[in-house]
Amino acid sequence: MTDLIATAKGFQDELKRRAPEIEAARRLPADLAKRFNEAGFLRLLVPKDYGGGESDPITFAEVTEALAEADASAAWVSFICGSTGVSASWVPAEGAREIFGGTNVVCGVFARRGKAHDAGDHYRVEGRWQWGSGSDISDWMTAGCVLYRDGKPVMDGEIPVNGSVFAPTREIELQGNWDTSGLCGTGSQDFVMRNVRVPKTRAEFGTFKIHIDRPLYHFPPFGLLACGVAAVMMGAARASIRELTAIASVKVPEAHRRVLAQRTQTQEHVAEAEAVLRSGRAFYFEMLHKTWEETK
């Protein structure tokens, strides 16, 4: 999988150059999204059965980190779409082929913010979800729902039965309300479903069955999500240290004669930042390797 990591690093110069464009657009530009998909980033964890990369979590993390060194928003979109690929193992093959087949890009939100009304051979879905990162570039979206029947939540003891549904993005209303000061380019807007018809082959409720019995799809999905978030932060931290070092080598503070890099305090702060990042990264990958070995 080293080719994927090298490919991700090959995007760095362009992403740095286009960072203002990505931030202004508040989404990943269409041409970059297309090339990310062609490179395999947006389908990194989709099963090979449906044409995906079925990568390992370590490669997933390193690709995300490499992209984040250049632009955190681009890396965030990549890892959200990439990690959503594991949900292909949650639905029967018939539905998974429709959703994840070809070059389809899938993203979504697992939070159970919607209602899925049982209508016999399908669900009628309604709800509003926040944090729809990558929704502007997606073909399909998944959304967490509570299962309803005859107007009431279906209960499993004292807990409402919940799960996920999948629908084409063209059937979903994107709200265009991502207006924030950080990660601007992720397009993490709200999205709404209003009585969207979802066949039962495109949903899973109750106790999740793993339809693809291979190690990647037994790895904790929210663990993968957390790994992606941390990888973005590590990449951004590395970029921050490099930016500071570059500025410090030329900037002379007012009323001083030496550049910042020659000041003891600056050197101490950079050394401390390096130590924190390197130790955190070492622990991160140590535990990720261990978890993956135990999963296999």
mmCIF file of C-alpha atoms in Angstrom:
data_model
loop_
_atom_site.group_PDB
_atom_site.id
_atom_site.type_symbol
_atom_site.label_atom_id
_atom_site.label_comp_id
_atom_site.label_asym_id
_atom_site.label_seq_id
_atom_site.Cartn_x
_atom_site.Cartn_y
_atom_site.Cartn_z
ATOM 1 C CA MET A 1 0.000 0.000 0.000
ATOM 2 C CA THR A 2 3.036 2.288 -0.089
ATOM 3 C CA ASP A 3 1.977 3.497 -3.560
ATOM 4 C CA LEU A 4 -1.165 5.024 -2.021
ATOM 5 C CA ILE A 5 0.897 6.893 0.549
ATOM 6 C CA ALA A 6 3.291 8.136 -2.130
ATOM 7 C CA THR A 7 0.324 9.231 -4.245
ATOM 8 C CA ALA A 8 -1.108 11.156 -1.289
ATOM 9 C CA LYS A 9 2.226 12.912 -0.785
ATOM 10 C CA GLY A 10 2.226 13.718 -4.494
ATOM 11 C CA PHE A 11 -0.860 15.882 -3.942
ATOM 12 C CA GLN A 12 0.753 17.983 -1.212
ATOM 13 C CA ASP A 13 2.197 20.820 -3.287
ATOM 14 C CA GLU A 14 -1.056 21.312 -5.177
ATOM 15 C CA LEU A 15 -3.162 21.185 -2.042
ATOM 16 C CA LYS A 16 -0.981 23.795 -0.333
ATOM 17 C CA ARG A 17 -1.281 26.036 -3.371
ATOM 18 C CA ARG A 18 -5.047 25.583 -3.620
ATOM 19 C CA ALA A 19 -5.826 25.806 0.099
ATOM 20 C CA PRO A 20 -7.340 29.334 -0.201
ATOM 21 C CA GLU A 21 -9.563 28.124 -3.050
ATOM 22 C CA ILE A 22 -10.748 25.129 -1.007
ATOM 23 C CA GLU A 23 -11.482 27.342 1.988
ATOM 24 C CA ALA A 24 -13.366 29.919 -0.101
ATOM 25 C CA ALA A 25 -15.448 27.241 -1.854
ATOM 26 C CA ARG A 26 -16.245 25.569 1.508
ATOM 27 C CA ARG A 27 -16.002 22.187 -0.190
ATOM 28 C CA LEU A 28 -13.507 20.027 -2.014
ATOM 29 C CA PRO A 29 -13.388 21.268 -5.643
ATOM 30 C CA ALA A 30 -14.908 18.837 -8.146
ATOM 31 C CA ASP A 31 -11.682 18.255 -10.048
ATOM 32 C CA LEU A 32 -9.784 17.348 -6.876
ATOM 33 C CA ALA A 33 -12.625 15.093 -5.750
ATOM 34 C CA LYS A 34 -12.479 13.283 -9.090
ATOM 35 C CA ARG A 35 -8.724 12.778 -8.838
ATOM 36 C CA PHE A 36 -8.935 11.703 -5.188
ATOM 37 C CA ASN A 37 -11.462 9.088 -6.277
ATOM 38 C CA GLU A 38 -9.298 7.942 -9.162
ATOM 39 C CA ALA A 39 -6.383 7.632 -6.740
ATOM 40 C CA GLY A 40 -8.504 5.386 -4.528
ATOM 41 C CA PHE A 41 -8.695 7.653 -1.469
ATOM 42 C CA LEU A 42 -12.493 8.049 -1.394
ATOM 43 C CA ARG A 43 -13.103 4.281 -1.661
ATOM 44 C CA LEU A 44 -10.123 3.205 0.403
ATOM 45 C CA LEU A 45 -12.062 0.883 2.743
ATOM 46 C CA VAL A 46 -14.800 -0.258 0.338
ATOM 47 C CA PRO A 47 -14.701 -4.074 -0.071
ATOM 48 C CA LYS A 48 -12.870 -5.437 -3.087
ATOM 49 C CA ASP A 49 -16.127 -7.204 -3.960
ATOM 50 C CA TYR A 50 -17.495 -3.828 -5.066
ATOM 51 C CA GLY A 51 -14.322 -2.453 -6.631
ATOM 52 C CA GLY A 52 -12.932 -0.751 -3.541
ATOM 53 C CA GLY A 53 -9.443 -0.720 -2.075
ATOM 54 C CA GLU A 54 -10.177 -2.733 1.100
ATOM 55 C CA SER A 55 -7.044 -1.201 2.548
ATOM 56 C CA ASP A 56 -5.688 -1.784 6.034
ATOM 57 C CA PRO A 57 -6.200 0.810 8.811
ATOM 58 C CA ILE A 58 -2.496 1.733 8.892
ATOM 59 C CA THR A 59 -2.452 2.739 5.226
ATOM 60 C CA PHE A 60 -5.747 4.574 5.746
ATOM 61 C CA ALA A 61 -4.172 6.573 8.573
ATOM 62 C CA GLU A 62 -0.962 7.361 6.676
ATOM 63 C CA VAL A 63 -2.826 8.528 3.564
ATOM 64 C CA THR A 64 -5.012 10.786 5.720
ATOM 65 C CA GLU A 65 -2.017 12.190 7.601
ATOM 66 C CA ALA A 66 -0.102 12.895 4.371
ATOM 67 C CA LEU A 67 -3.024 14.820 2.864
ATOM 68 C CA ALA A 68 -3.569 16.736 6.116
ATOM 69 C CA GLU A 69 0.023 18.017 6.067
ATOM 70 C CA ALA A 70 -1.029 20.021 3.014
ATOM 71 C CA ASP A 71 -4.711 20.784 3.672
ATOM 72 C CA ALA A 72 -6.725 19.528 6.642
ATOM 73 C CA SER A 73 -10.108 20.004 4.932
ATOM 74 C CA ALA A 74 -9.122 17.878 1.931
ATOM 75 C CA ALA A 75 -7.836 15.171 4.273
ATOM 76 C CA TRP A 76 -11.026 15.300 6.324
ATOM 77 C CA VAL A 77 -13.244 14.746 3.283
ATOM 78 C CA SER A 78 -10.979 11.937 2.104
ATOM 79 C CA PHE A 79 -11.073 10.065 5.392
ATOM 80 C CA ILE A 80 -14.826 10.541 5.903
ATOM 81 C CA CYS A 81 -15.636 9.096 2.487
ATOM 82 C CA GLY A 82 -12.914 6.478 2.803
ATOM 83 C CA SER A 83 -14.030 5.236 6.218
ATOM 84 C CA THR A 84 -17.704 5.142 5.200
ATOM 85 C CA GLY A 85 -16.663 2.283 2.926
ATOM 86 C CA VAL A 86 -16.745 -0.179 5.829
ATOM 87 C CA SER A 87 -20.526 0.274 6.010
ATOM 88 C CA ALA A 88 -20.757 -1.685 2.739
ATOM 89 C CA SER A 89 -20.413 -4.782 4.899
ATOM 90 C CA TRP A 90 -23.548 -3.899 6.863
ATOM 91 C CA VAL A 91 -26.091 -4.324 4.066
ATOM 92 C CA PRO A 92 -26.888 -7.338 1.864
ATOM 93 C CA ALA A 93 -24.843 -7.732 -1.317
ATOM 94 C CA GLU A 94 -27.741 -6.644 -3.532
ATOM 95 C CA GLY A 95 -27.944 -3.276 -1.861
ATOM 96 C CA ALA A 96 -24.192 -2.889 -1.385
ATOM 97 C CA ARG A 97 -23.511 -3.395 -5.099
ATOM 98 C CA GLU A 98 -26.005 -0.675 -5.952
ATOM 99 C CA ILE A 99 -24.605 1.762 -3.401
ATOM 100 C CA PHE A 100 -20.874 1.093 -3.536
ATOM 101 C CA GLY A 101 -20.442 -0.337 -7.034
ATOM 102 C CA GLY A 102 -18.576 1.343 -9.867
ATOM 103 C CA THR A 103 -16.863 4.514 -8.708
ATOM 104 C CA ASN A 104 -19.588 5.693 -6.329
ATOM 105 C CA VAL A 105 -18.537 7.974 -3.481
ATOM 106 C CA VAL A 106 -20.454 7.474 -0.231
ATOM 107 C CA CYS A 107 -20.479 9.591 2.920
ATOM 108 C CA GLY A 108 -22.964 10.270 5.682
ATOM 109 C CA VAL A 109 -23.726 10.482 9.386
ATOM 110 C CA PHE A 110 -24.214 7.580 11.760
ATOM 111 C CA ALA A 111 -25.992 9.630 14.462
ATOM 112 C CA ARG A 112 -29.553 8.362 14.886
ATOM 113 C CA ARG A 113 -31.245 11.667 14.057
ATOM 114 C CA GLY A 114 -33.868 10.357 11.619
ATOM 115 C CA LYS A 115 -36.986 8.198 11.600
ATOM 116 C CA ALA A 116 -37.333 5.174 9.319
ATOM 117 C CA HIS A 117 -41.018 4.191 9.097
ATOM 118 C CA ASP A 118 -41.534 0.526 8.223
ATOM 119 C CA ALA A 119 -43.723 0.497 5.101
ATOM 120 C CA GLY A 120 -43.616 -3.170 4.201
ATOM 121 C CA ASP A 121 -41.020 -3.674 1.470
ATOM 122 C CA HIS A 122 -39.303 -0.354 2.152
ATOM 123 C CA TYR A 123 -38.732 2.379 4.733
ATOM 124 C CA ARG A 124 -40.083 5.898 4.534
ATOM 125 C CA VAL A 125 -37.309 8.070 5.927
ATOM 126 C CA GLU A 126 -37.461 11.565 7.377
ATOM 127 C CA GLY A 127 -35.014 13.601 9.395
ATOM 128 C CA ARG A 128 -32.284 16.188 9.527
ATOM 129 C CA TRP A 129 -28.611 15.423 10.146
ATOM 130 C CA GLN A 130 -25.635 17.656 10.920
ATOM 131 C CA TRP A 131 -21.996 17.317 9.854
ATOM 132 C CA GLY A 132 -22.539 15.934 6.339
ATOM 133 C CA SER A 133 -18.853 16.186 5.423
ATOM 134 C CA GLY A 134 -18.211 15.498 1.749
ATOM 135 C CA SER A 135 -21.891 15.575 0.848
ATOM 136 C CA ASP A 136 -21.270 17.906 -2.107
ATOM 137 C CA ILE A 137 -19.072 15.314 -3.822
ATOM 138 C CA SER A 138 -21.011 12.169 -2.873
ATOM 139 C CA ASP A 139 -23.199 9.915 -4.990
ATOM 140 C CA TRP A 140 -24.860 8.238 -1.997
ATOM 141 C CA MET A 141 -25.306 9.076 1.663
ATOM 142 C CA THR A 142 -25.966 7.025 4.749
ATOM 143 C CA ALA A 143 -27.954 8.288 7.724
ATOM 144 C CA GLY A 144 -28.660 6.929 11.180
ATOM 145 C CA CYS A 145 -32.327 6.358 12.086
ATOM 146 C CA VAL A 146 -34.606 4.994 14.755
ATOM 147 C CA LEU A 147 -37.002 2.354 13.402
ATOM 148 C CA TYR A 148 -40.709 3.212 13.597
ATOM 149 C CA ARG A 149 -43.755 1.009 13.050
ATOM 150 C CA ASP A 150 -47.370 2.215 13.201
ATOM 151 C CA GLY A 151 -46.160 5.628 14.275
ATOM 152 C CA LYS A 152 -44.209 4.390 17.306
ATOM 153 C CA PRO A 153 -40.551 3.511 17.876
ATOM 154 C CA VAL A 154 -39.834 -0.207 17.711
ATOM 155 C CA MET A 155 -38.339 -1.172 21.067
ATOM 156 C CA ASP A 156 -35.767 -3.752 22.051
ATOM 157 C CA GLY A 157 -36.487 -3.829 25.747
ATOM 158 C CA GLU A 158 -36.054 -0.232 26.869
ATOM 159 C CA ILE A 159 -33.930 0.758 23.856
ATOM 160 C CA PRO A 160 -35.350 1.940 20.506
ATOM 161 C CA VAL A 161 -34.194 -0.185 17.585
ATOM 162 C CA ASN A 162 -31.852 1.850 15.416
ATOM 163 C CA GLY A 163 -29.692 1.455 12.341
ATOM 164 C CA SER A 164 -28.632 3.035 9.062
ATOM 165 C CA VAL A 165 -30.214 3.683 5.688
ATOM 166 C CA PHE A 166 -28.665 4.615 2.326
ATOM 167 C CA ALA A 167 -30.118 6.949 -0.308
ATOM 168 C CA PRO A 168 -28.843 8.632 -3.477
ATOM 169 C CA THR A 169 -27.626 12.153 -2.756
ATOM 170 C CA ARG A 170 -29.959 13.471 -5.496
ATOM 171 C CA GLU A 171 -32.909 12.468 -3.261
ATOM 172 C CA ILE A 172 -31.508 14.372 -0.285
ATOM 173 C CA GLU A 173 -31.720 18.102 0.414
ATOM 174 C CA LEU A 174 -28.306 19.630 1.131
ATOM 175 C CA GLN A 175 -28.714 22.737 3.261
ATOM 176 C CA GLY A 176 -25.623 24.727 2.244
ATOM 177 C CA ASN A 177 -25.181 26.003 5.796
ATOM 178 C CA TRP A 178 -21.540 25.149 6.468
ATOM 179 C CA ASP A 179 -20.299 28.537 7.655
ATOM 180 C CA THR A 180 -17.473 28.087 10.091
ATOM 181 C CA SER A 181 -13.993 29.367 10.879
ATOM 182 C CA GLY A 182 -12.253 25.971 10.788
ATOM 183 C CA LEU A 183 -12.152 23.085 8.314
ATOM 184 C CA CYS A 184 -14.078 25.353 5.953
ATOM 185 C CA GLY A 185 -13.443 23.185 2.908
ATOM 186 C CA THR A 186 -15.118 20.047 4.258
ATOM 187 C CA GLY A 187 -18.625 21.036 3.140
ATOM 188 C CA SER A 188 -19.971 19.638 6.422
ATOM 189 C CA GLN A 189 -23.462 21.008 5.910
ATOM 190 C CA ASP A 190 -26.769 19.728 7.289
ATOM 191 C CA PHE A 191 -28.850 17.454 5.091
ATOM 192 C CA VAL A 192 -32.530 16.592 5.130
ATOM 193 C CA MET A 193 -34.649 13.642 4.005
ATOM 194 C CA ARG A 194 -38.377 14.173 3.504
ATOM 195 C CA ASN A 195 -40.287 10.931 3.045
ATOM 196 C CA VAL A 196 -37.467 9.332 1.064
ATOM 197 C CA ARG A 197 -38.267 5.776 -0.022
ATOM 198 C CA VAL A 198 -35.472 3.358 0.949
ATOM 199 C CA PRO A 199 -35.730 -0.315 -0.087
ATOM 200 C CA LYS A 200 -34.939 -2.703 2.732
ATOM 201 C CA THR A 201 -31.934 -4.019 0.813
ATOM 202 C CA ARG A 202 -30.381 -0.591 1.450
ATOM 203 C CA ALA A 203 -30.757 -0.584 5.225
ATOM 204 C CA GLU A 204 -29.765 -2.455 8.345
ATOM 205 C CA PHE A 205 -31.481 -2.303 11.738
ATOM 206 C CA GLY A 206 -31.088 -3.987 15.086
ATOM 207 C CA THR A 207 -28.102 -6.252 15.625
ATOM 208 C CA PHE A 208 -25.730 -5.499 12.777
ATOM 209 C CA LYS A 209 -24.767 -8.502 10.716
ATOM 210 C CA ILE A 210 -21.369 -8.434 9.013
ATOM 211 C CA HIS A 211 -22.084 -9.561 5.454
ATOM 212 C CA ILE A 212 -18.392 -9.590 4.491
ATOM 213 C CA ASP A 213 -16.502 -11.753 6.955
ATOM 214 C CA ARG A 214 -12.976 -10.367 6.603
ATOM 215 C CA PRO A 215 -10.742 -8.623 9.191
ATOM 216 C CA LEU A 216 -11.263 -5.021 8.067
ATOM 217 C CA TYR A 217 -15.019 -5.297 8.592
ATOM 218 C CA HIS A 218 -14.571 -6.577 12.140
ATOM 219 C CA PHE A 219 -12.358 -3.622 13.068
ATOM 220 C CA PRO A 220 -14.424 -1.258 15.280
ATOM 221 C CA PRO A 221 -15.949 1.258 12.827
ATOM 222 C CA PHE A 222 -15.939 4.131 15.291
ATOM 223 C CA GLY A 223 -12.339 3.247 16.066
ATOM 224 C CA LEU A 224 -11.562 3.815 12.389
ATOM 225 C CA LEU A 225 -13.406 7.111 12.546
ATOM 226 C CA ALA A 226 -11.356 8.172 15.570
ATOM 227 C CA CYS A 227 -8.160 7.092 13.798
ATOM 228 C CA GLY A 228 -9.071 9.342 10.872
ATOM 229 C CA VAL A 229 -9.714 12.341 13.087
ATOM 230 C CA ALA A 230 -6.384 11.852 14.880
ATOM 231 C CA ALA A 231 -4.522 11.424 11.578
ATOM 232 C CA VAL A 232 -5.889 14.763 10.342
ATOM 233 C CA MET A 233 -4.750 16.418 13.559
ATOM 234 C CA MET A 234 -1.264 14.882 13.334
ATOM 235 C CA GLY A 235 -0.850 16.047 9.750
ATOM 236 C CA ALA A 236 -2.023 19.545 10.622
ATOM 237 C CA ALA A 237 0.318 19.635 13.632
ATOM 238 C CA ARG A 238 3.279 18.644 11.464
ATOM 239 C CA ALA A 239 2.397 21.396 8.978
ATOM 240 C CA SER A 240 2.114 23.921 11.818
ATOM 241 C CA ILE A 241 5.592 23.129 13.108
ATOM 242 C CA ARG A 242 7.035 23.433 9.617
ATOM 243 C CA GLU A 243 5.295 26.770 9.057
ATOM 244 C CA LEU A 244 6.542 28.114 12.375
ATOM 245 C CA THR A 245 10.082 26.967 11.646
ATOM 246 C CA ALA A 246 10.031 28.633 8.235
ATOM 247 C CA ILE A 247 8.699 31.912 9.625
ATOM 248 C CA ALA A 248 11.062 31.866 12.583
ATOM 249 C CA SER A 249 14.082 31.584 10.317
ATOM 250 C CA VAL A 250 13.370 34.948 8.647
ATOM 251 C CA LYS A 251 11.187 36.995 11.004
ATOM 252 C CA VAL A 252 12.852 39.590 13.223
ATOM 253 C CA PRO A 253 10.492 40.806 15.980
ATOM 254 C CA GLU A 254 10.121 44.543 16.471
ATOM 255 C CA ALA A 255 12.840 46.011 18.709
ATOM 256 C CA HIS A 256 15.028 42.908 18.271
ATOM 257 C CA ARG A 257 18.078 42.221 16.119
ATOM 258 C CA ARG A 258 17.891 38.427 15.832
ATOM 259 C CA VAL A 259 15.421 36.255 13.972
ATOM 260 C CA LEU A 260 12.946 34.271 16.060
ATOM 261 C CA ALA A 261 14.781 31.014 15.372
ATOM 262 C CA GLN A 262 17.805 32.294 17.313
ATOM 263 C CA ARG A 263 15.812 32.965 20.451
ATOM 264 C CA THR A 264 16.034 30.359 23.207
ATOM 265 C CA GLN A 265 12.327 30.579 23.976
ATOM 266 C CA THR A 266 11.397 29.845 20.357
ATOM 267 C CA GLN A 267 13.734 26.858 20.248
ATOM 268 C CA GLU A 268 12.246 25.506 23.473
ATOM 269 C CA HIS A 269 8.687 25.809 22.174
ATOM 270 C CA VAL A 270 9.516 24.115 18.871
ATOM 271 C CA ALA A 271 11.370 21.314 20.663
ATOM 272 C CA GLU A 272 8.427 20.775 22.994
ATOM 273 C CA ALA A 273 5.996 20.695 20.063
ATOM 274 C CA GLU A 274 8.197 18.161 18.257
ATOM 275 C CA ALA A 275 8.370 15.955 21.332
ATOM 276 C CA VAL A 276 4.608 16.018 21.874
ATOM 277 C CA LEU A 277 3.830 15.280 18.213
ATOM 278 C CA ARG A 278 6.438 12.554 17.751
ATOM 279 C CA SER A 279 5.586 10.761 20.995
ATOM 280 C CA GLY A 280 1.855 10.977 20.315
ATOM 281 C CA ARG A 281 2.329 9.730 16.757
ATOM 282 C CA ALA A 282 4.533 6.843 17.911
ATOM 283 C CA PHE A 283 1.919 5.743 20.448
ATOM 284 C CA TYR A 284 -0.875 6.151 17.897
ATOM 285 C CA PHE A 285 0.746 3.878 15.326
ATOM 286 C CA GLU A 286 1.938 1.396 17.952
ATOM 287 C CA MET A 287 -1.612 0.890 19.167
ATOM 288 C CA LEU A 288 -3.075 0.914 15.643
ATOM 289 C CA HIS A 289 -0.663 -1.846 14.554
ATOM 290 C CA LYS A 290 -1.480 -3.838 17.703
ATOM 291 C CA THR A 291 -5.238 -3.472 17.244
ATOM 292 C CA TRP A 292 -5.033 -4.452 13.590
ATOM 293 C CA GLU A 293 -2.952 -7.545 14.399
ATOM 294 C CA GLU A 294 -5.477 -8.605 17.030
ATOM 295 C CA THR A 295 -8.337 -8.014 14.581
ATOM 296 C CA LYS A 296 -6.668 -10.198 11.958
#
